[in-house]
mmCIF file with all atom_site columns, C-alpha atoms in Angstrom:
data_model
loop_
_atom_site.group_PDB
_atom_site.id
_atom_site.type_symbol
_atom_site.label_atom_id
_atom_site.label_alt_id
_atom_site.label_comp_id
_atom_site.label_asym_id
_atom_site.label_entity_id
_atom_site.label_seq_id
_atom_site.pdbx_PDB_ins_code
_atom_site.Cartn_x
_atom_site.Cartn_y
_atom_site.Cartn_z
_atom_site.occupancy
_atom_site.B_iso_or_equiv
_atom_site.pdbx_formal_charge
_atom_site.auth_seq_id
_atom_site.auth_comp_id
_atom_site.auth_asym_id
_atom_site.auth_atom_id
_atom_site.pdbx_PDB_model_num
ATOM 1   C CA . MET A 1 1   ? 12.553  -17.797 21.761 1.00 0.00 ? 148 MET A CA 1
ATOM 2   C CA . LYS A 1 2   ? 11.111  -18.824 18.420 1.00 0.00 ? 149 LYS A CA 1
ATOM 3   C CA . ASN A 1 3   ? 13.209  -19.007 15.311 1.00 0.00 ? 150 ASN A CA 1
ATOM 4   C CA . TYR A 1 4   ? 11.499  -17.002 12.603 1.00 0.00 ? 151 TYR A CA 1
ATOM 5   C CA . GLN A 1 5   ? 12.302  -17.759 9.000  1.00 0.00 ? 152 GLN A CA 1
ATOM 6   C CA . SER A 1 6   ? 12.400  -15.087 6.362  1.00 0.00 ? 153 SER A CA 1
ATOM 7   C CA . VAL A 1 7   ? 9.081   -14.679 4.698  1.00 0.00 ? 154 VAL A CA 1
ATOM 8   C CA . VAL A 1 8   ? 8.846   -13.660 1.092  1.00 0.00 ? 155 VAL A CA 1
ATOM 9   C CA . PRO A 1 9   ? 5.601   -11.802 0.403  1.00 0.00 ? 156 PRO A CA 1
ATOM 10  C CA . ILE A 1 10  ? 3.498   -13.308 -2.332 1.00 0.00 ? 157 ILE A CA 1
ATOM 11  C CA . GLN A 1 11  ? 1.762   -10.805 -4.539 1.00 0.00 ? 158 GLN A CA 1
ATOM 12  C CA . PRO A 1 12  ? -1.869  -11.859 -4.960 1.00 0.00 ? 159 PRO A CA 1
ATOM 13  C CA . PRO A 1 13  ? -3.347  -11.598 -8.443 1.00 0.00 ? 160 PRO A CA 1
ATOM 14  C CA . ALA A 1 14  ? -5.121  -8.358  -9.259 1.00 0.00 ? 161 ALA A CA 1
ATOM 15  C CA . VAL A 1 15  ? -8.796  -8.732  -8.450 1.00 0.00 ? 162 VAL A CA 1
ATOM 16  C CA . ALA A 1 16  ? -11.566 -6.342  -9.366 1.00 0.00 ? 163 ALA A CA 1
ATOM 17  C CA . ARG A 1 17  ? -12.998 -5.010  -6.125 1.00 0.00 ? 164 ARG A CA 1
ATOM 18  C CA . SER A 1 18  ? -16.742 -5.474  -6.006 1.00 0.00 ? 165 SER A CA 1
ATOM 19  C CA . ALA A 1 19  ? -17.272 -4.033  -2.517 1.00 0.00 ? 166 ALA A CA 1
ATOM 20  C CA . THR A 1 20  ? -16.104 -0.495  -3.068 1.00 0.00 ? 167 THR A CA 1
ATOM 21  C CA . GLY A 1 21  ? -17.397 2.023   -0.599 1.00 0.00 ? 168 GLY A CA 1
ATOM 22  C CA . LEU A 1 22  ? -17.945 5.662   0.211  1.00 0.00 ? 169 LEU A CA 1
ATOM 23  C CA . HIS A 1 23  ? -16.967 7.223   3.527  1.00 0.00 ? 170 HIS A CA 1
ATOM 24  C CA . LEU A 1 24  ? -18.392 10.667  4.322  1.00 0.00 ? 171 LEU A CA 1
ATOM 25  C CA . ILE A 1 25  ? -16.895 12.453  7.323  1.00 0.00 ? 172 ILE A CA 1
ATOM 26  C CA . GLY A 1 26  ? -17.928 15.735  8.856  1.00 0.00 ? 173 GLY A CA 1
ATOM 27  C CA . ASP A 1 27  ? -16.664 17.957  11.639 1.00 0.00 ? 174 ASP A CA 1
ATOM 28  C CA . LEU A 1 28  ? -19.576 20.307  12.162 1.00 0.00 ? 175 LEU A CA 1
ATOM 29  C CA . TYR A 1 29  ? -18.712 23.478  14.083 1.00 0.00 ? 176 TYR A CA 1
ATOM 30  C CA . GLY A 1 30  ? -21.120 26.134  15.296 1.00 0.00 ? 177 GLY A CA 1
ATOM 31  C CA . CYS A 1 31  ? -24.232 23.957  15.117 1.00 0.00 ? 178 CYS A CA 1
ATOM 32  C CA . LEU A 1 32  ? -27.493 25.843  15.611 1.00 0.00 ? 179 LEU A CA 1
ATOM 33  C CA . CYS A 1 33  ? -30.136 23.146  15.904 1.00 0.00 ? 180 CYS A CA 1
ATOM 34  C CA . ASP A 1 34  ? -32.889 21.623  18.001 1.00 0.00 ? 181 ASP A CA 1
ATOM 35  C CA . SER A 1 35  ? -31.172 21.060  21.364 1.00 0.00 ? 182 SER A CA 1
ATOM 36  C CA . ARG A 1 36  ? -32.649 17.544  21.578 1.00 0.00 ? 183 ARG A CA 1
ATOM 37  C CA . LEU A 1 37  ? -30.329 16.508  18.745 1.00 0.00 ? 184 LEU A CA 1
ATOM 38  C CA . MET A 1 38  ? -27.347 17.470  20.894 1.00 0.00 ? 185 MET A CA 1
ATOM 39  C CA . LEU A 1 39  ? -28.569 16.305  24.325 1.00 0.00 ? 186 LEU A CA 1
ATOM 40  C CA . ASP A 1 40  ? -31.248 13.606  24.088 1.00 0.00 ? 187 ASP A CA 1
ATOM 41  C CA . ALA A 1 41  ? -29.918 10.164  23.161 1.00 0.00 ? 188 ALA A CA 1
ATOM 42  C CA . GLN A 1 42  ? -33.349 8.652   22.509 1.00 0.00 ? 189 GLN A CA 1
ATOM 43  C CA . HIS A 1 43  ? -34.453 11.569  20.345 1.00 0.00 ? 190 HIS A CA 1
ATOM 44  C CA . LEU A 1 44  ? -31.213 11.518  18.343 1.00 0.00 ? 191 LEU A CA 1
ATOM 45  C CA . GLU A 1 45  ? -31.421 7.749   17.879 1.00 0.00 ? 192 GLU A CA 1
ATOM 46  C CA . ASN A 1 46  ? -35.006 7.914   16.611 1.00 0.00 ? 193 ASN A CA 1
ATOM 47  C CA . PHE A 1 47  ? -34.115 10.828  14.332 1.00 0.00 ? 194 PHE A CA 1
ATOM 48  C CA . CYS A 1 48  ? -31.108 9.001   12.870 1.00 0.00 ? 195 CYS A CA 1
ATOM 49  C CA . ARG A 1 49  ? -33.095 5.810   12.302 1.00 0.00 ? 196 ARG A CA 1
ATOM 50  C CA . GLU A 1 50  ? -35.803 7.802   10.497 1.00 0.00 ? 197 GLU A CA 1
ATOM 51  C CA . LEU A 1 51  ? -33.234 9.470   8.234  1.00 0.00 ? 198 LEU A CA 1
ATOM 52  C CA . VAL A 1 52  ? -31.574 6.111   7.518  1.00 0.00 ? 199 VAL A CA 1
ATOM 53  C CA . ALA A 1 53  ? -34.931 4.700   6.369  1.00 0.00 ? 200 ALA A CA 1
ATOM 54  C CA . SER A 1 54  ? -35.705 7.860   4.389  1.00 0.00 ? 201 SER A CA 1
ATOM 55  C CA . ALA A 1 55  ? -32.382 7.501   2.551  1.00 0.00 ? 202 ALA A CA 1
ATOM 56  C CA . GLY A 1 56  ? -33.270 3.919   1.584  1.00 0.00 ? 203 GLY A CA 1
ATOM 57  C CA . LEU A 1 57  ? -30.653 2.265   3.815  1.00 0.00 ? 204 LEU A CA 1
ATOM 58  C CA . THR A 1 58  ? -31.277 -0.647  6.193  1.00 0.00 ? 205 THR A CA 1
ATOM 59  C CA . THR A 1 59  ? -30.834 -0.437  9.979  1.00 0.00 ? 206 THR A CA 1
ATOM 60  C CA . VAL A 1 60  ? -29.762 -3.699  11.628 1.00 0.00 ? 207 VAL A CA 1
ATOM 61  C CA . GLY A 1 61  ? -29.163 -2.218  15.100 1.00 0.00 ? 208 GLY A CA 1
ATOM 62  C CA . SER A 1 62  ? -28.296 0.935   17.000 1.00 0.00 ? 209 SER A CA 1
ATOM 63  C CA . LEU A 1 63  ? -26.875 2.111   20.294 1.00 0.00 ? 210 LEU A CA 1
ATOM 64  C CA . PHE A 1 64  ? -26.904 5.683   21.613 1.00 0.00 ? 211 PHE A CA 1
ATOM 65  C CA . HIS A 1 65  ? -25.556 6.913   24.948 1.00 0.00 ? 212 HIS A CA 1
ATOM 66  C CA . SER A 1 66  ? -26.095 10.214  26.761 1.00 0.00 ? 213 SER A CA 1
ATOM 67  C CA . PHE A 1 67  ? -23.358 11.657  28.951 1.00 0.00 ? 214 PHE A CA 1
ATOM 68  C CA . GLY A 1 68  ? -25.858 13.096  31.424 1.00 0.00 ? 215 GLY A CA 1
ATOM 69  C CA . GLU A 1 69  ? -27.225 16.515  32.236 1.00 0.00 ? 216 GLU A CA 1
ATOM 70  C CA . GLY A 1 70  ? -25.825 18.986  29.712 1.00 0.00 ? 217 GLY A CA 1
ATOM 71  C CA . GLY A 1 71  ? -23.499 16.381  28.229 1.00 0.00 ? 218 GLY A CA 1
ATOM 72  C CA . GLY A 1 72  ? -23.433 15.185  24.678 1.00 0.00 ? 219 GLY A CA 1
ATOM 73  C CA . VAL A 1 73  ? -24.495 11.990  22.981 1.00 0.00 ? 220 VAL A CA 1
ATOM 74  C CA . THR A 1 74  ? -22.539 9.320   21.185 1.00 0.00 ? 221 THR A CA 1
ATOM 75  C CA . GLY A 1 75  ? -24.268 6.858   18.937 1.00 0.00 ? 222 GLY A CA 1
ATOM 76  C CA . ALA A 1 76  ? -24.041 4.412   16.099 1.00 0.00 ? 223 ALA A CA 1
ATOM 77  C CA . VAL A 1 77  ? -26.495 2.888   13.689 1.00 0.00 ? 224 VAL A CA 1
ATOM 78  C CA . VAL A 1 78  ? -25.272 -0.348  12.178 1.00 0.00 ? 225 VAL A CA 1
ATOM 79  C CA . LEU A 1 79  ? -26.468 -0.628  8.610  1.00 0.00 ? 226 LEU A CA 1
ATOM 80  C CA . ALA A 1 80  ? -26.727 -3.649  6.367  1.00 0.00 ? 227 ALA A CA 1
ATOM 81  C CA . GLU A 1 81  ? -24.688 -1.414  4.059  1.00 0.00 ? 228 GLU A CA 1
ATOM 82  C CA . SER A 1 82  ? -22.187 -0.411  6.850  1.00 0.00 ? 229 SER A CA 1
ATOM 83  C CA . HIS A 1 83  ? -22.659 2.330   9.505  1.00 0.00 ? 230 HIS A CA 1
ATOM 84  C CA . LEU A 1 84  ? -23.535 5.802   10.740 1.00 0.00 ? 231 LEU A CA 1
ATOM 85  C CA . ALA A 1 85  ? -21.672 7.191   13.769 1.00 0.00 ? 232 ALA A CA 1
ATOM 86  C CA . ILE A 1 86  ? -22.373 10.504  15.474 1.00 0.00 ? 233 ILE A CA 1
ATOM 87  C CA . HIS A 1 87  ? -20.987 12.347  18.494 1.00 0.00 ? 234 HIS A CA 1
ATOM 88  C CA . THR A 1 88  ? -22.211 15.642  19.951 1.00 0.00 ? 235 THR A CA 1
ATOM 89  C CA . TRP A 1 89  ? -20.577 18.267  22.165 1.00 0.00 ? 236 TRP A CA 1
ATOM 90  C CA . PRO A 1 90  ? -23.415 20.671  23.028 1.00 0.00 ? 237 PRO A CA 1
ATOM 91  C CA . GLU A 1 91  ? -21.171 22.863  25.189 1.00 0.00 ? 238 GLU A CA 1
ATOM 92  C CA . SER A 1 92  ? -19.245 23.880  22.078 1.00 0.00 ? 239 SER A CA 1
ATOM 93  C CA . GLY A 1 93  ? -21.858 23.363  19.341 1.00 0.00 ? 240 GLY A CA 1
ATOM 94  C CA . TYR A 1 94  ? -19.701 20.655  17.770 1.00 0.00 ? 241 TYR A CA 1
ATOM 95  C CA . VAL A 1 95  ? -20.746 17.396  16.091 1.00 0.00 ? 242 VAL A CA 1
ATOM 96  C CA . THR A 1 96  ? -18.741 14.688  14.378 1.00 0.00 ? 243 THR A CA 1
ATOM 97  C CA . LEU A 1 97  ? -20.551 12.731  11.724 1.00 0.00 ? 244 LEU A CA 1
ATOM 98  C CA . ASP A 1 98  ? -19.440 9.579   9.936  1.00 0.00 ? 245 ASP A CA 1
ATOM 99  C CA . VAL A 1 99  ? -21.419 7.759   7.230  1.00 0.00 ? 246 VAL A CA 1
ATOM 100 C CA . TYR A 1 100 ? -19.883 4.765   5.504  1.00 0.00 ? 247 TYR A CA 1
ATOM 101 C CA . VAL A 1 101 ? -21.510 2.463   2.963  1.00 0.00 ? 248 VAL A CA 1
ATOM 102 C CA . CYS A 1 102 ? -20.186 -0.343  0.856  1.00 0.00 ? 249 CYS A CA 1
ATOM 103 C CA . ASN A 1 103 ? -21.492 -1.039  -2.608 1.00 0.00 ? 250 ASN A CA 1
ATOM 104 C CA . TYR A 1 104 ? -21.385 -4.812  -2.859 1.00 0.00 ? 251 TYR A CA 1
ATOM 105 C CA . THR A 1 105 ? -24.738 -5.502  -4.534 1.00 0.00 ? 252 THR A CA 1
ATOM 106 C CA . GLU A 1 106 ? -25.724 -1.979  -5.597 1.00 0.00 ? 253 GLU A CA 1
ATOM 107 C CA . ASN A 1 107 ? -24.441 1.574   -5.702 1.00 0.00 ? 254 ASN A CA 1
ATOM 108 C CA . ASN A 1 108 ? -25.306 3.012   -2.280 1.00 0.00 ? 255 ASN A CA 1
ATOM 109 C CA . ARG A 1 109 ? -23.381 6.255   -2.768 1.00 0.00 ? 256 ARG A CA 1
ATOM 110 C CA . PRO A 1 110 ? -26.463 8.419   -3.459 1.00 0.00 ? 257 PRO A CA 1
ATOM 111 C CA . LYS A 1 111 ? -28.180 6.987   -0.366 1.00 0.00 ? 258 LYS A CA 1
ATOM 112 C CA . ALA A 1 112 ? -25.149 7.720   1.806  1.00 0.00 ? 259 ALA A CA 1
ATOM 113 C CA . GLN A 1 113 ? -24.960 11.261  0.446  1.00 0.00 ? 260 GLN A CA 1
ATOM 114 C CA . LYS A 1 114 ? -28.655 11.850  1.164  1.00 0.00 ? 261 LYS A CA 1
ATOM 115 C CA . LEU A 1 115 ? -28.279 10.595  4.742  1.00 0.00 ? 262 LEU A CA 1
ATOM 116 C CA . PHE A 1 116 ? -25.185 12.735  5.299  1.00 0.00 ? 263 PHE A CA 1
ATOM 117 C CA . ASP A 1 117 ? -26.781 15.833  3.748  1.00 0.00 ? 264 ASP A CA 1
ATOM 118 C CA . ASP A 1 118 ? -29.990 15.429  5.776  1.00 0.00 ? 265 ASP A CA 1
ATOM 119 C CA . LEU A 1 119 ? -28.042 15.062  9.027  1.00 0.00 ? 266 LEU A CA 1
ATOM 120 C CA . GLN A 1 120 ? -25.834 18.038  8.229  1.00 0.00 ? 267 GLN A CA 1
ATOM 121 C CA . ALA A 1 121 ? -28.893 20.167  7.425  1.00 0.00 ? 268 ALA A CA 1
ATOM 122 C CA . ALA A 1 122 ? -30.516 19.231  10.750 1.00 0.00 ? 269 ALA A CA 1
ATOM 123 C CA . PHE A 1 123 ? -27.429 20.312  12.727 1.00 0.00 ? 270 PHE A CA 1
ATOM 124 C CA . ASN A 1 124 ? -27.096 23.511  10.675 1.00 0.00 ? 271 ASN A CA 1
ATOM 125 C CA . PRO A 1 125 ? -23.357 24.069  11.206 1.00 0.00 ? 272 PRO A CA 1
ATOM 126 C CA . ALA A 1 126 ? -21.887 27.528  10.675 1.00 0.00 ? 273 ALA A CA 1
ATOM 127 C CA . ASP A 1 127 ? -18.530 25.988  9.777  1.00 0.00 ? 274 ASP A CA 1
ATOM 128 C CA . PRO A 1 128 ? -18.688 22.455  8.324  1.00 0.00 ? 275 PRO A CA 1
ATOM 129 C CA . HIS A 1 129 ? -15.453 20.637  7.522  1.00 0.00 ? 276 HIS A CA 1
ATOM 130 C CA . LEU A 1 130 ? -16.361 17.795  5.157  1.00 0.00 ? 277 LEU A CA 1
ATOM 131 C CA . HIS A 1 131 ? -14.374 14.910  3.719  1.00 0.00 ? 278 HIS A CA 1
ATOM 132 C CA . ARG A 1 132 ? -15.251 12.314  1.100  1.00 0.00 ? 279 ARG A CA 1
ATOM 133 C CA . VAL A 1 133 ? -13.188 9.127   0.860  1.00 0.00 ? 280 VAL A CA 1
ATOM 134 C CA . ASP A 1 134 ? -13.651 6.499   -1.833 1.00 0.00 ? 281 ASP A CA 1
ATOM 135 C CA . ARG A 1 135 ? -12.821 3.144   -0.223 1.00 0.00 ? 282 ARG A CA 1
ATOM 136 C CA . ALA A 1 136 ? -11.330 0.050   -1.843 1.00 0.00 ? 283 ALA A CA 1
#
């Protein structure tokens, strides 16, 4: 057994954070939308990548997976600015949506908001539960 010595935490100096971020989270209930957005992984991936570009963000990769006949889709778009994650449950008209951007070299908040708003509009939820978290 190792002998652990007491460790005294050292308080680092206060540093201005230059990589602040914005995290937009949505639980979208009662979605009334094009069924391909809920069921078709390839369609949803293409749609998300188009909206990412339209918002002025940069896709560096993506992966979307379908859970088979009648099942939902889970997917992620990795952005140079951070990520978009989405999960669908067509059997209950439910979608979770997650858009996160950091702001290291520029303010990407308006771009993240546009992407989030465009996705939410496409899913057309009857009962959206939305959260906005300022990071760092």
